[in-house]
CSV table of C-alpha atoms in Angstrom, one decimal:
chain,number,residue,atom,x,y,z
U,1,MET,CA,133.6,50.1,-24.8
U,2,ASN,CA,131.1,47.4,-23.9
U,3,LEU,CA,130.3,44.0,-25.8
U,4,ASP,CA,126.9,44.8,-27.6
U,5,GLY,CA,124.1,42.3,-27.5
U,6,ALA,CA,124.5,40.9,-31.4
U,7,THR,CA,128.5,40.7,-30.9
U,8,ALA,CA,127.6,38.5,-27.4
U,9,GLU,CA,125.3,36.6,-29.2
U,10,ARG,CA,127.7,35.6,-32.5
U,11,VAL,CA,129.9,34.6,-29.1
U,12,ARG,CA,127.4,32.5,-27.7
U,13,ARG,CA,126.4,30.9,-31.1
U,14,ILE,CA,130.7,30.2,-31.4
U,15,LEU,CA,131.0,28.8,-27.6
U,16,GLY,CA,128.0,27.1,-27.1
U,17,SER,CA,127.4,29.3,-23.5
U,18,PRO,CA,126.2,32.8,-22.8
U,19,VAL,CA,128.6,35.5,-22.6
U,20,VAL,CA,128.7,36.9,-18.6
U,21,ARG,CA,131.4,39.0,-18.7
U,22,ALA,CA,134.0,40.9,-21.1
U,23,ARG,CA,136.8,43.1,-21.0
U,24,ALA,CA,137.7,45.3,-23.7
U,25,VAL,CA,141.6,45.0,-24.8
U,26,THR,CA,142.9,48.6,-26.1
U,27,ASP,CA,146.5,48.0,-25.4
U,28,ARG,CA,147.0,45.3,-28.1
U,29,GLY,CA,147.3,46.4,-32.1
U,30,TYR,CA,146.4,49.6,-33.6
U,31,ALA,CA,144.1,48.9,-36.3
U,32,PRO,CA,140.3,50.4,-35.8
U,33,ASN,CA,139.4,46.8,-34.4
U,34,GLN,CA,137.2,45.8,-31.3
U,35,ARG,CA,138.6,43.2,-28.8
U,36,TRP,CA,137.4,41.5,-26.1
U,37,VAL,CA,138.8,38.7,-23.5
U,38,VAL,CA,135.4,37.2,-22.5
U,39,ARG,CA,133.4,34.7,-19.9
U,40,THR,CA,130.8,32.6,-20.4
U,41,GLY,CA,128.3,31.2,-18.5
U,42,ALA,CA,130.3,27.4,-19.1
U,43,GLY,CA,133.2,29.0,-17.7
U,44,ARG,CA,135.1,29.3,-20.4
U,45,SER,CA,137.4,32.3,-21.6
U,46,ALA,CA,138.3,33.6,-25.4
U,47,PHE,CA,140.0,36.1,-27.4
U,48,VAL,CA,137.2,38.0,-29.6
U,49,LYS,CA,138.5,40.0,-32.3
U,50,VAL,CA,135.8,42.1,-35.1
U,51,ALA,CA,136.3,44.0,-37.8
U,52,ARG,CA,134.1,47.1,-38.1
U,53,ALA,CA,135.5,48.3,-41.6
U,54,PRO,CA,135.9,47.0,-44.8
U,55,LEU,CA,139.4,47.4,-45.0
U,56,THR,CA,139.9,45.3,-41.5
U,57,ALA,CA,137.6,43.1,-42.5
U,58,SER,CA,139.9,42.2,-45.7
U,59,TRP,CA,142.4,42.1,-43.1
U,60,LEU,CA,140.7,39.8,-40.3
U,61,ARG,CA,139.3,37.3,-43.2
U,62,ALA,CA,143.3,36.9,-44.5
U,63,GLU,CA,144.5,36.4,-40.5
U,64,HIS,CA,141.3,33.9,-40.4
U,65,ALA,CA,142.7,32.4,-43.2
U,66,VAL,CA,145.9,31.4,-41.8
U,67,TYR,CA,144.4,30.2,-38.9
U,68,SER,CA,142.1,27.7,-40.3
U,69,GLY,CA,144.8,26.6,-42.9
U,70,LEU,CA,147.4,25.4,-40.1
U,71,SER,CA,147.6,24.3,-36.5
U,72,ALA,CA,150.9,25.1,-35.1
U,73,ALA,CA,152.4,25.7,-31.6
U,74,PHE,CA,153.3,29.2,-33.0
U,75,LEU,CA,149.4,30.1,-33.4
U,76,PRO,CA,146.8,30.6,-31.4
U,77,GLU,CA,143.9,28.3,-31.2
U,78,LEU,CA,141.2,29.0,-33.2
U,79,LEU,CA,137.7,28.7,-31.4
U,80,GLY,CA,135.5,29.8,-34.1
U,81,TRP,CA,134.7,32.4,-36.8
U,82,ASP,CA,132.1,33.9,-37.7
U,83,ASP,CA,131.8,36.5,-41.1
U,84,ASP,CA,128.4,38.0,-42.1
U,85,GLY,CA,129.9,40.0,-45.1
U,86,ALA,CA,130.3,42.9,-43.7
U,87,GLU,CA,131.6,42.4,-39.5
U,88,PRO,CA,133.3,39.3,-39.3
U,89,LEU,CA,134.6,38.0,-35.8
U,90,LEU,CA,137.3,35.7,-34.7
U,91,VAL,CA,137.5,33.8,-31.9
U,92,LEU,CA,140.5,32.8,-30.4
U,93,GLU,CA,141.8,31.2,-27.1
U,94,ASP,CA,142.5,33.5,-24.2
U,95,LEU,CA,146.6,34.1,-23.8
U,96,THR,CA,146.2,36.3,-20.8
U,97,ASP,CA,148.4,34.0,-18.6
U,98,ALA,CA,151.5,34.0,-21.0
U,99,THR,CA,154.1,36.3,-21.0
U,100,TRP,CA,153.8,39.4,-22.7
U,101,PRO,CA,156.7,41.6,-23.1
U,102,PRO,CA,158.4,43.6,-22.9
U,103,PRO,CA,160.5,44.1,-20.4
U,104,TRP,CA,162.8,41.9,-22.7
U,105,THR,CA,165.2,39.5,-21.9
U,106,ARG,CA,167.9,37.3,-23.6
U,107,ASP,CA,166.2,34.5,-23.5
U,108,SER,CA,162.9,35.9,-24.7
U,109,VAL,CA,164.6,37.0,-27.8
U,110,ASP,CA,166.3,34.2,-28.5
U,111,ALA,CA,163.0,32.6,-28.0
U,112,VAL,CA,161.2,34.7,-30.9
U,113,LEU,CA,164.1,34.4,-33.1
U,114,ARG,CA,163.8,30.1,-32.7
U,115,THR,CA,159.8,30.3,-33.5
U,116,LEU,CA,160.5,32.8,-36.7
U,117,ASP,CA,162.4,30.2,-37.4
U,118,GLU,CA,160.0,27.6,-37.6
U,119,VAL,CA,157.8,30.4,-39.2
U,120,HIS,CA,160.0,30.7,-41.9
U,121,ALA,CA,160.4,26.8,-42.4
U,122,THR,CA,156.6,26.3,-42.7
U,123,PRO,CA,154.9,26.1,-45.9
U,124,LEU,CA,151.8,27.9,-46.6
U,125,ASP,CA,149.8,28.8,-49.6
U,126,LEU,CA,150.3,33.0,-49.3
U,127,PRO,CA,150.9,35.8,-51.8
U,128,VAL,CA,154.8,36.8,-53.2
U,129,ILE,CA,156.4,39.4,-52.2
U,130,GLY,CA,158.1,41.4,-55.4
U,131,THR,CA,160.1,43.9,-55.6
U,132,ASP,CA,157.4,46.3,-56.0
U,133,HIS,CA,156.2,45.5,-52.5
U,134,HIS,CA,155.4,49.1,-50.3
U,135,ALA,CA,158.8,48.1,-48.6
U,136,ALA,CA,160.7,49.0,-51.8
U,137,ALA,CA,159.3,52.5,-51.9
U,138,GLY,CA,160.4,54.2,-48.6
U,139,TRP,CA,163.5,56.2,-49.9
U,140,PRO,CA,162.3,56.5,-53.2
U,141,VAL,CA,159.6,58.4,-52.0
U,142,VAL,CA,161.4,60.1,-49.5
U,143,ALA,CA,163.7,61.4,-52.1
U,144,GLU,CA,160.2,62.9,-53.8
U,145,ASP,CA,158.9,64.3,-51.2
U,146,PRO,CA,161.4,64.9,-48.3
U,147,GLY,CA,159.1,67.4,-46.3
U,148,PRO,CA,157.3,64.9,-43.9
U,149,PHE,CA,160.9,63.0,-43.1
U,150,LEU,CA,162.4,66.3,-42.5
U,151,SER,CA,159.3,67.9,-40.4
U,152,LEU,CA,160.4,65.0,-37.6
U,153,GLY,CA,163.6,66.6,-37.5
U,154,LEU,CA,166.0,63.7,-37.1
U,155,CYS,CA,168.0,65.2,-39.6
U,156,SER,CA,168.8,68.3,-41.7
U,157,PRO,CA,167.8,68.6,-45.3
U,158,ALA,CA,172.2,68.9,-46.0
U,159,TRP,CA,172.5,65.6,-44.1
U,160,LEU,CA,169.6,64.1,-46.2
U,161,ASP,CA,171.5,65.1,-49.6
U,162,ARG,CA,174.3,63.5,-48.7
U,163,ALA,CA,173.0,60.7,-47.5
U,164,LEU,CA,170.1,59.5,-49.6
U,165,PRO,CA,172.2,58.5,-52.7
U,166,VAL,CA,173.9,55.8,-50.1
U,167,LEU,CA,170.6,54.9,-48.6
U,168,LEU,CA,168.5,54.5,-51.8
U,169,GLU,CA,171.7,51.7,-53.5
U,170,ALA,CA,171.7,49.9,-50.6
U,171,ALA,CA,167.6,49.5,-50.1
U,172,THR,CA,167.6,47.1,-52.9
U,173,PRO,CA,164.0,45.6,-53.7
U,174,GLU,CA,165.9,42.3,-54.7
U,175,ALA,CA,166.2,41.6,-51.2
U,176,LEU,CA,162.7,41.4,-50.5
U,177,THR,CA,162.2,38.2,-52.6
U,178,GLY,CA,162.3,34.7,-51.0
U,179,THR,CA,160.0,31.6,-50.7
U,180,ALA,CA,160.2,31.7,-47.0
U,181,THR,CA,156.8,31.6,-44.8
U,182,LEU,CA,156.8,35.7,-43.3
U,183,HIS,CA,154.3,37.0,-40.5
U,184,LEU,CA,155.5,40.7,-41.3
U,185,ASP,CA,153.8,42.2,-38.6
U,186,VAL,CA,156.3,41.0,-35.7
U,187,ARG,CA,155.7,43.4,-32.5
U,188,SER,CA,155.3,42.8,-29.3
U,189,ASP,CA,151.8,43.6,-28.8
U,190,ASN,CA,151.4,41.0,-31.7
U,191,LEU,CA,153.1,37.9,-29.5
U,192,CYS,CA,153.1,36.8,-26.2
U,193,LEU,CA,156.0,33.8,-24.9
U,194,ARG,CA,154.7,30.5,-23.8
U,195,GLY,CA,156.5,27.5,-23.1
U,196,GLY,CA,159.8,29.1,-23.9
U,197,ALA,CA,158.3,29.9,-27.6
U,198,ALA,CA,156.7,32.8,-29.2
U,199,VAL,CA,153.0,32.5,-30.2
U,200,LEU,CA,151.9,35.3,-32.8
U,201,PHE,CA,148.9,37.0,-33.2
U,202,ASP,CA,147.8,39.2,-36.6
U,203,TRP,CA,149.0,37.5,-39.4
U,204,ASN,CA,147.1,39.4,-42.2
U,205,HIS,CA,150.0,40.7,-44.0
U,206,ALA,CA,151.5,37.0,-44.0
U,207,ALA,CA,153.5,36.4,-47.5
U,208,LEU,CA,156.3,34.2,-48.7
U,209,GLY,CA,159.9,36.4,-49.1
U,210,ASN,CA,163.0,36.9,-47.6
U,211,PRO,CA,163.6,35.3,-43.8
U,212,GLN,CA,165.4,38.1,-43.0
U,213,LEU,CA,162.4,40.6,-43.2
U,214,ASP,CA,160.6,39.4,-40.2
U,215,VAL,CA,163.6,40.1,-38.0
U,216,ALA,CA,164.5,43.0,-39.7
U,217,PHE,CA,161.0,44.6,-39.1
U,218,TRP,CA,160.9,43.4,-35.6
U,219,LEU,CA,164.4,44.7,-34.5
U,220,PRO,CA,164.0,48.7,-34.1
U,221,SER,CA,160.9,47.9,-32.1
U,222,LEU,CA,162.3,45.8,-29.7
U,223,HIS,CA,165.3,48.2,-29.2
U,224,ALA,CA,162.6,50.7,-28.7
U,225,GLU,CA,161.0,48.5,-26.1
U,226,GLY,CA,164.6,48.4,-24.6
U,227,GLY,CA,166.0,45.7,-26.1
U,228,PRO,CA,169.0,45.1,-27.6
U,229,ARG,CA,170.7,47.2,-30.3
U,230,PRO,CA,169.4,45.9,-34.4
U,231,GLU,CA,172.9,44.5,-35.2
U,232,ASP,CA,173.7,42.9,-31.7
U,233,VAL,CA,170.8,40.6,-32.1
U,234,LEU,CA,171.7,39.3,-35.5
U,235,ASP,CA,174.1,40.2,-38.6
U,236,LEU,CA,171.7,40.3,-41.2
U,237,ASP,CA,172.2,42.2,-44.8
U,238,PRO,CA,172.8,45.8,-44.8
U,239,ALA,CA,169.5,45.6,-47.3
U,240,MET,CA,167.4,44.8,-44.4
U,241,ALA,CA,168.1,48.4,-42.0
U,242,ALA,CA,168.1,50.4,-45.1
U,243,LEU,CA,164.5,49.1,-46.4
U,244,VAL,CA,163.1,48.9,-42.8
U,245,ALA,CA,164.6,52.6,-41.8
U,246,GLY,CA,162.9,53.7,-45.2
U,247,LEU,CA,159.8,52.1,-45.0
U,248,PHE,CA,159.2,54.5,-41.5
U,249,ALA,CA,161.2,57.2,-43.2
U,250,ALA,CA,158.7,57.5,-45.8
U,251,ARG,CA,155.7,56.9,-42.9
U,252,ALA,CA,156.3,58.4,-39.7
U,253,GLY,CA,155.9,62.1,-40.7
U,254,LEU,CA,152.7,61.9,-42.3
U,255,PRO,CA,149.3,63.3,-41.0
U,256,PRO,CA,147.8,61.0,-38.3
U,257,ILE,CA,145.4,58.0,-39.3
U,258,PRO,CA,141.8,59.3,-37.8
U,259,THR,CA,140.6,55.8,-37.4
U,260,ALA,CA,144.4,54.6,-36.2
U,261,PRO,CA,145.3,57.7,-34.3
U,262,ARG,CA,148.9,55.4,-32.7
U,263,VAL,CA,150.0,54.4,-36.2
U,264,ARG,CA,152.4,57.3,-36.5
U,265,VAL,CA,153.2,57.3,-33.0
U,266,VAL,CA,154.7,53.8,-33.0
U,267,GLN,CA,156.2,54.2,-36.7
U,268,ARG,CA,158.3,57.3,-35.1
U,269,ALA,CA,159.4,55.0,-32.6
U,270,GLN,CA,160.9,52.4,-34.4
U,271,LEU,CA,162.4,54.9,-36.9
U,272,GLY,CA,164.1,56.5,-33.8
U,273,THR,CA,165.9,53.2,-33.5
U,274,ALA,CA,166.0,52.3,-37.7
U,275,LEU,CA,167.7,55.4,-38.7
U,276,PRO,CA,170.4,55.0,-36.5
U,277,TRP,CA,170.7,51.3,-37.1
U,278,VAL,CA,171.0,51.9,-41.2
U,279,VAL,CA,173.3,55.1,-40.1
U,280,ARG,CA,175.9,52.5,-38.6
U,281,VAL,CA,175.3,49.4,-40.5
U,282,LEU,CA,176.5,51.5,-44.0
U,283,ASP,CA,179.0,53.3,-42.1
U,284,LEU,CA,177.3,56.9,-42.7
U,285,PRO,CA,178.0,60.4,-40.9
U,286,PRO,CA,175.5,60.8,-37.4
U,287,PRO,CA,173.1,63.2,-38.6
U,288,ASP,CA,174.7,67.0,-38.3
U,289,GLY,CA,176.8,65.3,-35.9
U,290,ASP,CA,174.9,64.2,-33.2
U,291,PRO,CA,175.7,60.9,-31.5
U,292,VAL,CA,173.7,57.6,-32.9
């Protein structure tokens, strides 16, 4: 994926020097944006992200609003922004030389937890999560149409019939609410480590809510990448495990998204650790007797 001339010119106007080298970034993020690390004739490097669709353009504008409204160590430095009304362009500092997990160590896990504590204590003007948030709809959606979830082969219909009442009761929507600043998309492709702390990217889902949510939605991907089990990282409200597992259970078995084909793959991997987690936390029988 080459950097086209029009995009290169927009970057030149922001950085004040022509782009002489551009490397496409294809191993971060799952939205259909285009990403590059560029170097200018003046020797400056930067990370560039362009939204090519209306939905992702709205997400990029939301992300830019966070960067422009706050300067903090857990944010990359904002170098520039250009919104032509159709395909907004964001330019951030280049953090290629930072540490990008996995692999995970206890020190790196603790670094993310400390950074999330800082995020949660930082006031921002953001939308407030309500009990109608999509994270509350997981197990109710599965109960209404269990086909996509069962198609994943993680349990039998009989096991689901027995477990659903417990899962529905545990996944209380009220557990979503709160006043903490949340990133709401903490995964290894959205963070790096620098100076013993985490730097977080992709703030388009940021909102105000229960601070346990950020940790809870990170833990399944952490474990899937070789990190510790969720309950070995932090003792969370059981509702968190139920809400997280429900969200992935309702989505992982749906058809692939043509513009973002890796999303279902990632959701399936996260469900693969989130479902055993909620089974252990709620003391449910292992699906069909298989070890959890």
